Structure formats: structure tokens, C-alpha cells
PDB file of C-alpha atoms and ligand atoms in Angstrom:
ATOM      1  CA  MET A 209      10.041 -11.244  -9.458  1.00 95.00           C
ATOM      2  CA  LYS A 210      10.311  -8.333  -7.091  1.00 98.00           C
ATOM      3  CA  ILE A 211       7.972  -6.962  -5.025  1.00 98.00           C
ATOM      4  CA  LEU A 212       7.405  -3.645  -3.424  1.00 98.00           C
ATOM      5  CA  ALA A 213       5.281  -3.317   0.122  1.00 98.00           C
ATOM      6  CA  PHE A 214       4.437  -1.097   2.031  1.00 98.00           C
ATOM      7  CA  ALA A 215       2.018   0.107   4.389  1.00 98.00           C
ATOM      8  CA  GLY A 216       0.359   3.326   4.284  1.00 98.00           C
ATOM      9  CA  SER A 217       1.288   4.680   8.084  1.00 98.00           C
ATOM     10  CA  THR A 218       4.436   5.635   9.627  1.00 98.00           C
ATOM     11  CA  SER A 219       3.248   4.404  12.994  1.00 98.00           C
ATOM     12  CA  SER A 220       6.115   1.721  14.614  1.00 98.00           C
ATOM     13  CA  THR A 221       2.695   0.180  15.418  1.00 98.00           C
ATOM     14  CA  SER A 222       0.927   0.211  12.550  1.00 98.00           C
ATOM     15  CA  ILE A 223      -1.436  -2.808  11.425  1.00 98.00           C
ATOM     16  CA  ASN A 224      -1.420  -2.001   7.526  1.00 98.00           C
ATOM     17  CA  ARG A 225       2.147  -3.151   8.009  1.00 98.00           C
ATOM     18  CA  GLU A 226       0.758  -6.528  10.182  1.00 98.00           C
ATOM     19  CA  LEU A 227      -1.623  -7.279   6.913  1.00 98.00           C
ATOM     20  CA  VAL A 228       1.004  -6.254   4.618  1.00 98.00           C
ATOM     21  CA  LYS A 229       3.816  -8.724   6.338  1.00 98.00           C
ATOM     22  CA  PHE A 230       0.998 -11.853   6.296  1.00 98.00           C
ATOM     23  CA  VAL A 231       0.939 -11.498   3.085  1.00 98.00           C
ATOM     24  CA  LEU A 232       3.966 -11.482   2.537  1.00 98.00           C
ATOM     25  CA  LYS A 233       4.497 -14.467   3.688  1.00 98.00           C
ATOM     26  CA  ASP A 234       2.632 -16.232   0.590  1.00 97.00           C
ATOM     27  CA  PHE A 235       5.368 -14.866  -1.361  1.00 97.00           C
ATOM     28  CA  HIS A 236       8.744 -15.935   0.829  1.00 92.00           C
ATOM     29  CA  ASP A 237      10.116 -17.348  -2.634  1.00 93.00           C
ATOM     30  CA  GLU A 238       9.833 -13.679  -4.417  1.00 95.00           C
ATOM     31  CA  ASP A 239      12.915 -10.897  -4.088  1.00 97.00           C
ATOM     32  CA  ILE A 240      10.718  -8.437  -1.236  1.00 98.00           C
ATOM     33  CA  ASN A 241      10.907  -5.364  -0.899  1.00 98.00           C
ATOM     34  CA  LEU A 242       9.528  -3.881   2.564  1.00 98.00           C
ATOM     35  CA  ILE A 243       9.649  -0.821   2.565  1.00 98.00           C
ATOM     36  CA  ASP A 244       9.141   2.016   5.929  1.00 98.00           C
ATOM     37  CA  LEU A 245       7.347   5.360   4.820  1.00 98.00           C
ATOM     38  CA  ASN A 246       9.463   7.247   8.040  1.00 98.00           C
ATOM     39  CA  ASP A 247      12.389   6.372   5.380  1.00 98.00           C
ATOM     40  CA  PHE A 248      10.334   8.775   2.987  1.00 98.00           C
ATOM     41  CA  THR A 249      10.066  11.210   5.554  1.00 97.00           C
ATOM     42  CA  MET A 250       9.942  14.762   3.990  1.00 98.00           C
ATOM     43  CA  PRO A 251       8.337  18.178   4.431  1.00 98.00           C
ATOM     44  CA  VAL A 252       5.156  19.035   4.079  1.00 98.00           C
ATOM     45  CA  PHE A 253       4.124  19.753  -0.027  1.00 98.00           C
ATOM     46  CA  SER A 254       4.017  22.971  -1.250  1.00 98.00           C
ATOM     47  CA  VAL A 255       4.007  24.756  -4.007  1.00 98.00           C
ATOM     48  CA  ASP A 256       6.627  27.217  -2.945  1.00 98.00           C
ATOM     49  CA  LEU A 257       8.895  24.422  -1.519  1.00 98.00           C
ATOM     50  CA  GLU A 258       8.896  22.828  -4.930  1.00 97.00           C
ATOM     51  CA  LYS A 259       9.715  25.980  -6.729  1.00 98.00           C
ATOM     52  CA  LYS A 260      13.159  24.926  -4.560  1.00 97.00           C
ATOM     53  CA  GLY A 261      13.698  21.432  -5.580  1.00 97.00           C
ATOM     54  CA  PHE A 262      12.252  18.307  -5.079  1.00 98.00           C
ATOM     55  CA  PRO A 263      13.929  16.025  -1.529  1.00 98.00           C
ATOM     56  CA  ASP A 264      15.624  13.162  -2.221  1.00 98.00           C
ATOM     57  CA  GLU A 265      13.110  11.039  -0.640  1.00 98.00           C
ATOM     58  CA  ALA A 266      10.604  11.663  -3.214  1.00 98.00           C
ATOM     59  CA  HIS A 267      12.572  10.181  -6.682  1.00 98.00           C
ATOM     60  CA  ASN A 268      13.724   7.374  -4.198  1.00 98.00           C
ATOM     61  CA  PHE A 269      10.132   6.539  -3.316  1.00 98.00           C
ATOM     62  CA  LEU A 270       9.610   6.873  -6.993  1.00 98.00           C
ATOM     63  CA  LYS A 271      12.814   4.903  -7.842  1.00 98.00           C
ATOM     64  CA  LYS A 272      11.850   1.804  -5.826  1.00 98.00           C
ATOM     65  CA  ILE A 273       8.194   1.755  -7.670  1.00 98.00           C
ATOM     66  CA  GLU A 274      10.636   1.871 -10.862  1.00 98.00           C
ATOM     67  CA  GLU A 275      12.948  -1.381  -9.431  1.00 98.00           C
ATOM     68  CA  CYS A 276       9.446  -3.275  -8.404  1.00 98.00           C
ATOM     69  CA  ASP A 277       7.620  -5.491 -10.260  1.00 97.00           C
ATOM     70  CA  VAL A 278       4.990  -5.905  -8.220  1.00 98.00           C
ATOM     71  CA  ILE A 279       3.228  -3.692  -5.666  1.00 98.00           C
ATOM     72  CA  ILE A 280       1.216  -5.206  -2.771  1.00 98.00           C
ATOM     73  CA  CYS A 281       0.306  -1.925   0.009  1.00 98.00           C
ATOM     74  CA  SER A 282      -2.467  -1.554   2.681  1.00 99.00           C
ATOM     75  CA  LEU A 283      -3.919   1.651   3.437  1.00 99.00           C
ATOM     76  CA  ALA A 284      -4.056   3.054   6.703  1.00 99.00           C
ATOM     77  CA  GLU A 285      -7.011   5.187   7.630  1.00 98.00           C
ATOM     78  CA  HIS A 286      -7.068   8.517   8.799  1.00 98.00           C
ATOM     79  CA  ASN A 287     -10.388  10.679   8.779  1.00 98.00           C
ATOM     80  CA  ARG A 288     -11.991   9.214   5.968  1.00 98.00           C
ATOM     81  CA  SER A 289      -9.126   9.887   4.016  1.00 98.00           C
ATOM     82  CA  TYR A 290      -4.622   9.003   3.734  1.00 98.00           C
ATOM     83  CA  SER A 291      -3.241   9.258   6.634  1.00 98.00           C
ATOM     84  CA  ALA A 292      -0.818  12.680   6.081  1.00 98.00           C
ATOM     85  CA  ALA A 293       2.356  10.399   5.692  1.00 98.00           C
ATOM     86  CA  PHE A 294       1.474   8.524   3.178  1.00 98.00           C
ATOM     87  CA  LYS A 295      -0.349  11.724   1.315  1.00 98.00           C
ATOM     88  CA  ASN A 296       2.726  13.845   1.351  1.00 98.00           C
ATOM     89  CA  VAL A 297       4.361  10.742  -0.076  1.00 98.00           C
ATOM     90  CA  PHE A 298       2.048  10.513  -2.906  1.00 98.00           C
ATOM     91  CA  ASP A 299       2.055  14.815  -3.377  1.00 98.00           C
ATOM     92  CA  TRP A 300       5.568  15.009  -3.951  1.00 98.00           C
ATOM     93  CA  SER A 301       6.220  11.980  -6.070  1.00 98.00           C
ATOM     94  CA  SER A 302       3.510  12.995  -8.293  1.00 98.00           C
ATOM     95  CA  ARG A 303       4.776  16.059  -9.012  1.00 98.00           C
ATOM     96  CA  ILE A 304       7.665  14.690 -10.392  1.00 98.00           C
ATOM     97  CA  ASN A 305       5.973  11.372 -11.868  1.00 98.00           C
ATOM     98  CA  VAL A 306       1.842  11.843 -12.436  1.00 98.00           C
ATOM     99  CA  LYS A 307       2.079   8.093 -13.574  1.00 98.00           C
ATOM    100  CA  VAL A 308       3.297   7.742  -9.426  1.00 98.00           C
ATOM    101  CA  PHE A 309       2.774   3.564  -9.417  1.00 98.00           C
ATOM    102  CA  GLN A 310       4.121   2.990 -12.980  1.00 98.00           C
ATOM    103  CA  ASN A 311       1.403   0.964 -14.007  1.00 98.00           C
ATOM    104  CA  LYS A 312       2.859  -1.992 -12.004  1.00 98.00           C
ATOM    105  CA  PRO A 313       0.293  -4.821 -10.699  1.00 98.00           C
ATOM    106  CA  MET A 314      -0.880  -4.004  -7.281  1.00 98.00           C
ATOM    107  CA  LEU A 315      -2.623  -5.611  -4.541  1.00 98.00           C
ATOM    108  CA  LEU A 316      -4.154  -2.880  -3.063  1.00 98.00           C
ATOM    109  CA  MET A 317      -5.329  -3.281   0.904  1.00 99.00           C
ATOM    110  CA  SER A 318      -6.377  -1.503   3.949  1.00 99.00           C
ATOM    111  CA  THR A 319      -7.208  -2.260   7.353  1.00 99.00           C
ATOM    112  CA  SER A 320      -8.600  -0.356  10.667  1.00 98.00           C
ATOM    113  CA  PRO A 321      -9.960  -1.433  13.942  1.00 98.00           C
ATOM    114  CA  GLY A 322     -13.554  -0.611  12.727  1.00 98.00           C
ATOM    115  CA  GLY A 323     -15.940  -2.332  11.075  1.00 98.00           C
ATOM    116  CA  TYR A 324     -15.775  -0.864   7.258  1.00 98.00           C
ATOM    117  CA  GLY A 325     -11.820  -1.729   7.090  1.00 98.00           C
ATOM    118  CA  GLY A 326     -10.349   1.718   5.890  1.00 98.00           C
ATOM    119  CA  GLY A 327     -13.059   1.270   3.470  1.00 98.00           C
ATOM    120  CA  ASN A 328     -13.134   5.000   2.719  1.00 98.00           C
ATOM    121  CA  VAL A 329      -9.517   4.888   1.883  1.00 98.00           C
ATOM    122  CA  MET A 330      -9.745   1.947  -0.252  1.00 98.00           C
ATOM    123  CA  ASN A 331     -12.907   3.561  -2.067  1.00 98.00           C
ATOM    124  CA  THR A 332     -10.786   6.244  -2.940  1.00 98.00           C
ATOM    125  CA  ALA A 333      -7.452   4.638  -4.028  1.00 98.00           C
ATOM    126  CA  LYS A 334      -9.468   2.153  -5.601  1.00 98.00           C
ATOM    127  CA  THR A 335     -11.123   5.259  -7.718  1.00 98.00           C
ATOM    128  CA  PHE A 336      -8.267   7.095  -7.706  1.00 98.00           C
ATOM    129  CA  PHE A 337      -5.060   5.445  -7.973  1.00 98.00           C
ATOM    130  CA  PRO A 338      -5.315   4.418 -11.940  1.00 98.00           C
ATOM    131  CA  GLN A 339      -5.566   8.209 -12.496  1.00 98.00           C
ATOM    132  CA  PHE A 340      -1.517   7.790 -11.546  1.00 98.00           C
ATOM    133  CA  ALA A 341      -0.970   4.834 -13.442  1.00 98.00           C
ATOM    134  CA  ALA A 342      -2.034   2.168 -10.603  1.00 98.00           C
ATOM    135  CA  ASP A 343      -2.801  -1.171 -11.992  1.00 98.00           C
ATOM    136  CA  ILE A 344      -5.100  -2.369  -9.264  1.00 98.00           C
ATOM    137  CA  LYS A 345      -5.676  -6.462  -9.954  1.00 98.00           C
ATOM    138  CA  ASP A 346      -7.706  -6.724  -6.896  1.00 98.00           C
ATOM    139  CA  THR A 347      -8.726  -5.155  -3.415  1.00 98.00           C
ATOM    140  CA  PHE A 348      -9.328  -5.841  -0.228  1.00 98.00           C
ATOM    141  CA  SER A 349     -10.037  -4.743   3.465  1.00 98.00           C
ATOM    142  CA  LEU A 350      -9.688  -6.361   6.874  1.00 98.00           C
ATOM    143  CA  PRO A 351     -12.632  -5.314   8.987  1.00 98.00           C
ATOM    144  CA  LYS A 352     -12.263  -5.274  12.565  1.00 98.00           C
ATOM    145  CA  PHE A 353      -8.029  -5.660  12.914  1.00 98.00           C
ATOM    146  CA  TYR A 354      -8.016  -6.728  16.730  1.00 98.00           C
ATOM    147  CA  GLU A 355     -11.189  -9.249  16.273  1.00 98.00           C
ATOM    148  CA  ASN A 356     -10.039 -10.956  12.605  1.00 98.00           C
ATOM    149  CA  PHE A 357      -5.941 -10.786  13.641  1.00 98.00           C
ATOM    150  CA  ASP A 358      -3.464 -12.625  15.355  1.00 98.00           C
ATOM    151  CA  MET A 359      -0.115 -11.259  15.615  1.00 96.00           C
ATOM    152  CA  GLU A 360       1.658 -14.804  15.596  1.00 96.00           C
ATOM    153  CA  SER A 361      -1.259 -16.576  13.629  1.00 96.00           C
ATOM    154  CA  GLY A 362      -2.479 -14.104  10.895  1.00 98.00           C
ATOM    155  CA  VAL A 363      -6.342 -13.472  10.007  1.00 98.00           C
ATOM    156  CA  ILE A 364      -8.147 -15.420  11.408  1.00 98.00           C
ATOM    157  CA  ASN A 365     -11.484 -15.381  10.478  1.00 98.00           C
ATOM    158  CA  PRO A 366     -12.334 -17.926   8.728  1.00 98.00           C
ATOM    159  CA  ASP A 367     -14.448 -16.186   5.935  1.00 98.00           C
ATOM    160  CA  LEU A 368     -12.214 -13.398   5.419  1.00 98.00           C
ATOM    161  CA  LEU A 369      -9.154 -15.598   5.129  1.00 98.00           C
ATOM    162  CA  LYS A 370     -10.870 -17.781   2.730  1.00 98.00           C
ATOM    163  CA  GLU A 371     -10.879 -14.355   0.997  1.00 98.00           C
ATOM    164  CA  LEU A 372      -7.566 -13.241   1.163  1.00 98.00           C
ATOM    165  CA  LYS A 373      -5.942 -16.467  -0.136  1.00 98.00           C
ATOM    166  CA  GLU A 374      -7.970 -16.431  -2.899  1.00 98.00           C
ATOM    167  CA  LYS A 375      -7.208 -12.813  -3.914  1.00 98.00           C
ATOM    168  CA  ILE A 376      -3.540 -13.858  -3.285  1.00 98.00           C
ATOM    169  CA  GLU A 377      -3.998 -16.977  -5.641  1.00 98.00           C
ATOM    170  CA  ASN A 378      -5.681 -14.876  -7.996  1.00 97.00           C
ATOM    171  CA  PHE A 379      -3.314 -11.898  -8.393  1.00 98.00           C
ATOM    172  CA  LYS A 380      -0.456 -14.641  -8.199  1.00 97.00           C
ATOM    173  CA  ASN A 381      -1.504 -16.116 -11.260  1.00 95.00           C
ATOM    174  CA  THR A 382      -1.987 -12.283 -12.695  1.00 94.00           C
ATOM    175  CA  VAL A 383       1.744 -11.607 -12.171  1.00 93.00           C
ATOM    176  CA  LYS A 384       2.829 -15.024 -13.280  1.00 84.00           C
ATOM    177  CA  THR A 385       0.264 -15.030 -16.628  1.00 69.00           C
ATOM    178  CA  ASN A 386       1.956 -11.127 -17.243  1.00 61.00           C
ATOM    179  CA  ASP A 387       5.819 -12.156 -16.716  1.00 62.00           C
TER     180      ASP A 387
HETATM  181  C1  FMN B 544      -6.313  10.656  13.061  1.00 86.83           C
HETATM  182  C2  FMN B 544      -6.915   9.360  12.943  1.00 86.83           C
HETATM  183  C3  FMN B 544      -8.077   9.545  11.915  1.00 86.83           C
HETATM  184  C4  FMN B 544      -8.408   7.892  12.746  1.00 86.83           C
HETATM  185  N1  FMN B 544      -9.504   7.949  11.253  1.00 86.83           N
HETATM  186  C5  FMN B 544     -10.152   7.048  11.007  1.00 86.83           C
HETATM  187  C6  FMN B 544     -11.603   6.884   9.987  1.00 86.83           C
HETATM  188  O1  FMN B 544     -11.711   7.667   9.215  1.00 86.83           O
HETATM  189  N2  FMN B 544     -11.583   5.231   9.833  1.00 86.83           N
HETATM  190  C7  FMN B 544     -11.319   4.013  10.521  1.00 86.83           C
HETATM  191  O2  FMN B 544     -10.978   3.120  10.045  1.00 86.83           O
HETATM  192  N3  FMN B 544     -10.320   4.423  11.127  1.00 86.83           N
HETATM  193  C8  FMN B 544      -9.758   5.929  11.638  1.00 86.83           C
HETATM  194  N4  FMN B 544      -8.569   5.912  13.000  1.00 86.83           N
HETATM  195  C9  FMN B 544      -7.795   4.769  13.322  1.00 86.83           C
HETATM  196  C10 FMN B 544      -7.201   4.495  12.144  1.00 86.83           C
HETATM  197  O3  FMN B 544      -7.622   3.471  11.545  1.00 86.83           O
HETATM  198  C11 FMN B 544      -6.488   3.098  13.292  1.00 86.83           C
HETATM  199  O4  FMN B 544      -5.399   4.487  14.126  1.00 86.83           O
HETATM  200  C12 FMN B 544      -5.322   2.382  12.925  1.00 86.83           C
HETATM  201  O5  FMN B 544      -4.278   1.949  13.582  1.00 86.83           O
HETATM  202  C13 FMN B 544      -4.383   3.100  11.635  1.00 86.83           C
HETATM  203  O6  FMN B 544      -3.472   2.321  10.781  1.00 86.83           O
HETATM  204  P1  FMN B 544      -2.508   2.017  11.517  1.00 86.83           P
HETATM  205  O7  FMN B 544      -1.854   1.202  12.298  1.00 86.83           O
HETATM  206  O8  FMN B 544      -1.581   0.838   9.974  1.00 86.83           O
HETATM  207  O9  FMN B 544      -1.416   3.324  10.975  1.00 86.83           O
HETATM  208  C14 FMN B 544      -7.971   7.119  12.371  1.00 86.83           C
HETATM  209  C15 FMN B 544      -7.024   7.391  13.831  1.00 86.83           C
HETATM  210  C16 FMN B 544      -6.275   8.570  13.382  1.00 86.83           C
HETATM  211  C17 FMN B 544      -4.674   8.250  14.496  1.00 86.83           C
END
């Protein structure tokens, strides 16, 4: 199984990337492609630029999705929504293919230092990603990242760890069944 993983952030210290990496440990036998949105930096989307053509990076992002079997991602929340970096990749990609996520089974996550764990961006993505052909199998938000996550051992809050592990197991079973 080919896994495409990413954080919706370009931060070199992204906590969402840490959460993704922690989850990927449970998929160590699989073919993992953890991409960095910094490799998909494009000019800010505009309809005027679009008339001149699409950046290679947008095609590349869609190709990464095309090549994978499942998507594991965690979105950063900026001002209650997507980070500008993620939104830009999303916008450009959606203009090439509105089915951005190409019906790939997705484990959708978010985390933030706050108590809602990126719940706003999660709600937006949960509501609208399916309109872009996301097949969201499960979601998980980790609140208070710096209290609930240890950089060495991962999620340390027992209840949240239990919830996440159950969701990972269910996700694995669901995508196996779909094979
Ligand atoms: C411009 C900006 C806006 C932010 N807005 C929110 C917000 O609305 N809700 C929230 O929970 N955290 C917010 N944060 C804090 C981010 O959740 C925090 O920076 C987190 O580390 C971002 O994820 P990342 O480390 O994966 O990039 C904001 C941070 C920045 C820089």
C-alpha cells in the first residue's frame, strides 16, 4: 500500500508534521511518501497567472495523489482556516482537477497548541474536502499539542492515544478491505 502523507504547513518545526510522523510509525511496513509542502511552493493563485499556465508543482502534487493508495494528512490552523501555504497548493490543484483528492481513502487530522486542536480547519476540511473527491475514512484532532505530545514518544495523553490508535486500526482495516 502506497501512503501519501503531508502536513498542511510549511513550518520547519511543524507540529502537524510531528503528528503525521507519529501516526506513520504504525504503517512502517508500507510504502510511505511523506512530502513537504515547501516543495510545492507556487505564486499566490490568481486567475490572471492561471491564464499563463499552471505551475509544475501543482501537477506534481496531483501526481503524488494519483500515485498513492491512501492519504494521511494533518492540517495546520491559521486564523480558523487552512494555512495560506496549503490553500495555495489546494487552489492551484483544484483548477487542474477539481477531484483533487481523487477518491483516495484519507485519514484527516489536525493539531494546534490550543484546546480545539485545529477544530475549525478540521470542520472546514471535513465538510468540504468530499466536494474535492476526498474519501475521508476518519478524523482526529489533537488539542493542546505541547501538553499532549512528546517529541520522543508521541501522543502522551492516554485517552487521546487510545482514541488515535483505535482510529488508526480502523483506518487500516477499512483500507485493507478496500484492496
Ligand atoms: C497566522 C497564524 C494564525 C493562527 N491561527 C490559529 C487559529 O486560528 N487556531 C489555532 O488553534 N491556532 C492558530 N495558530 C497557531 C497554530 O496552530 C500553530 O502555529 C501551529 O504550530 C501551526 O501548525 P504547524 O506547526 O503544523 O505549522 C495560528 C498561527 C499563526 C502563525
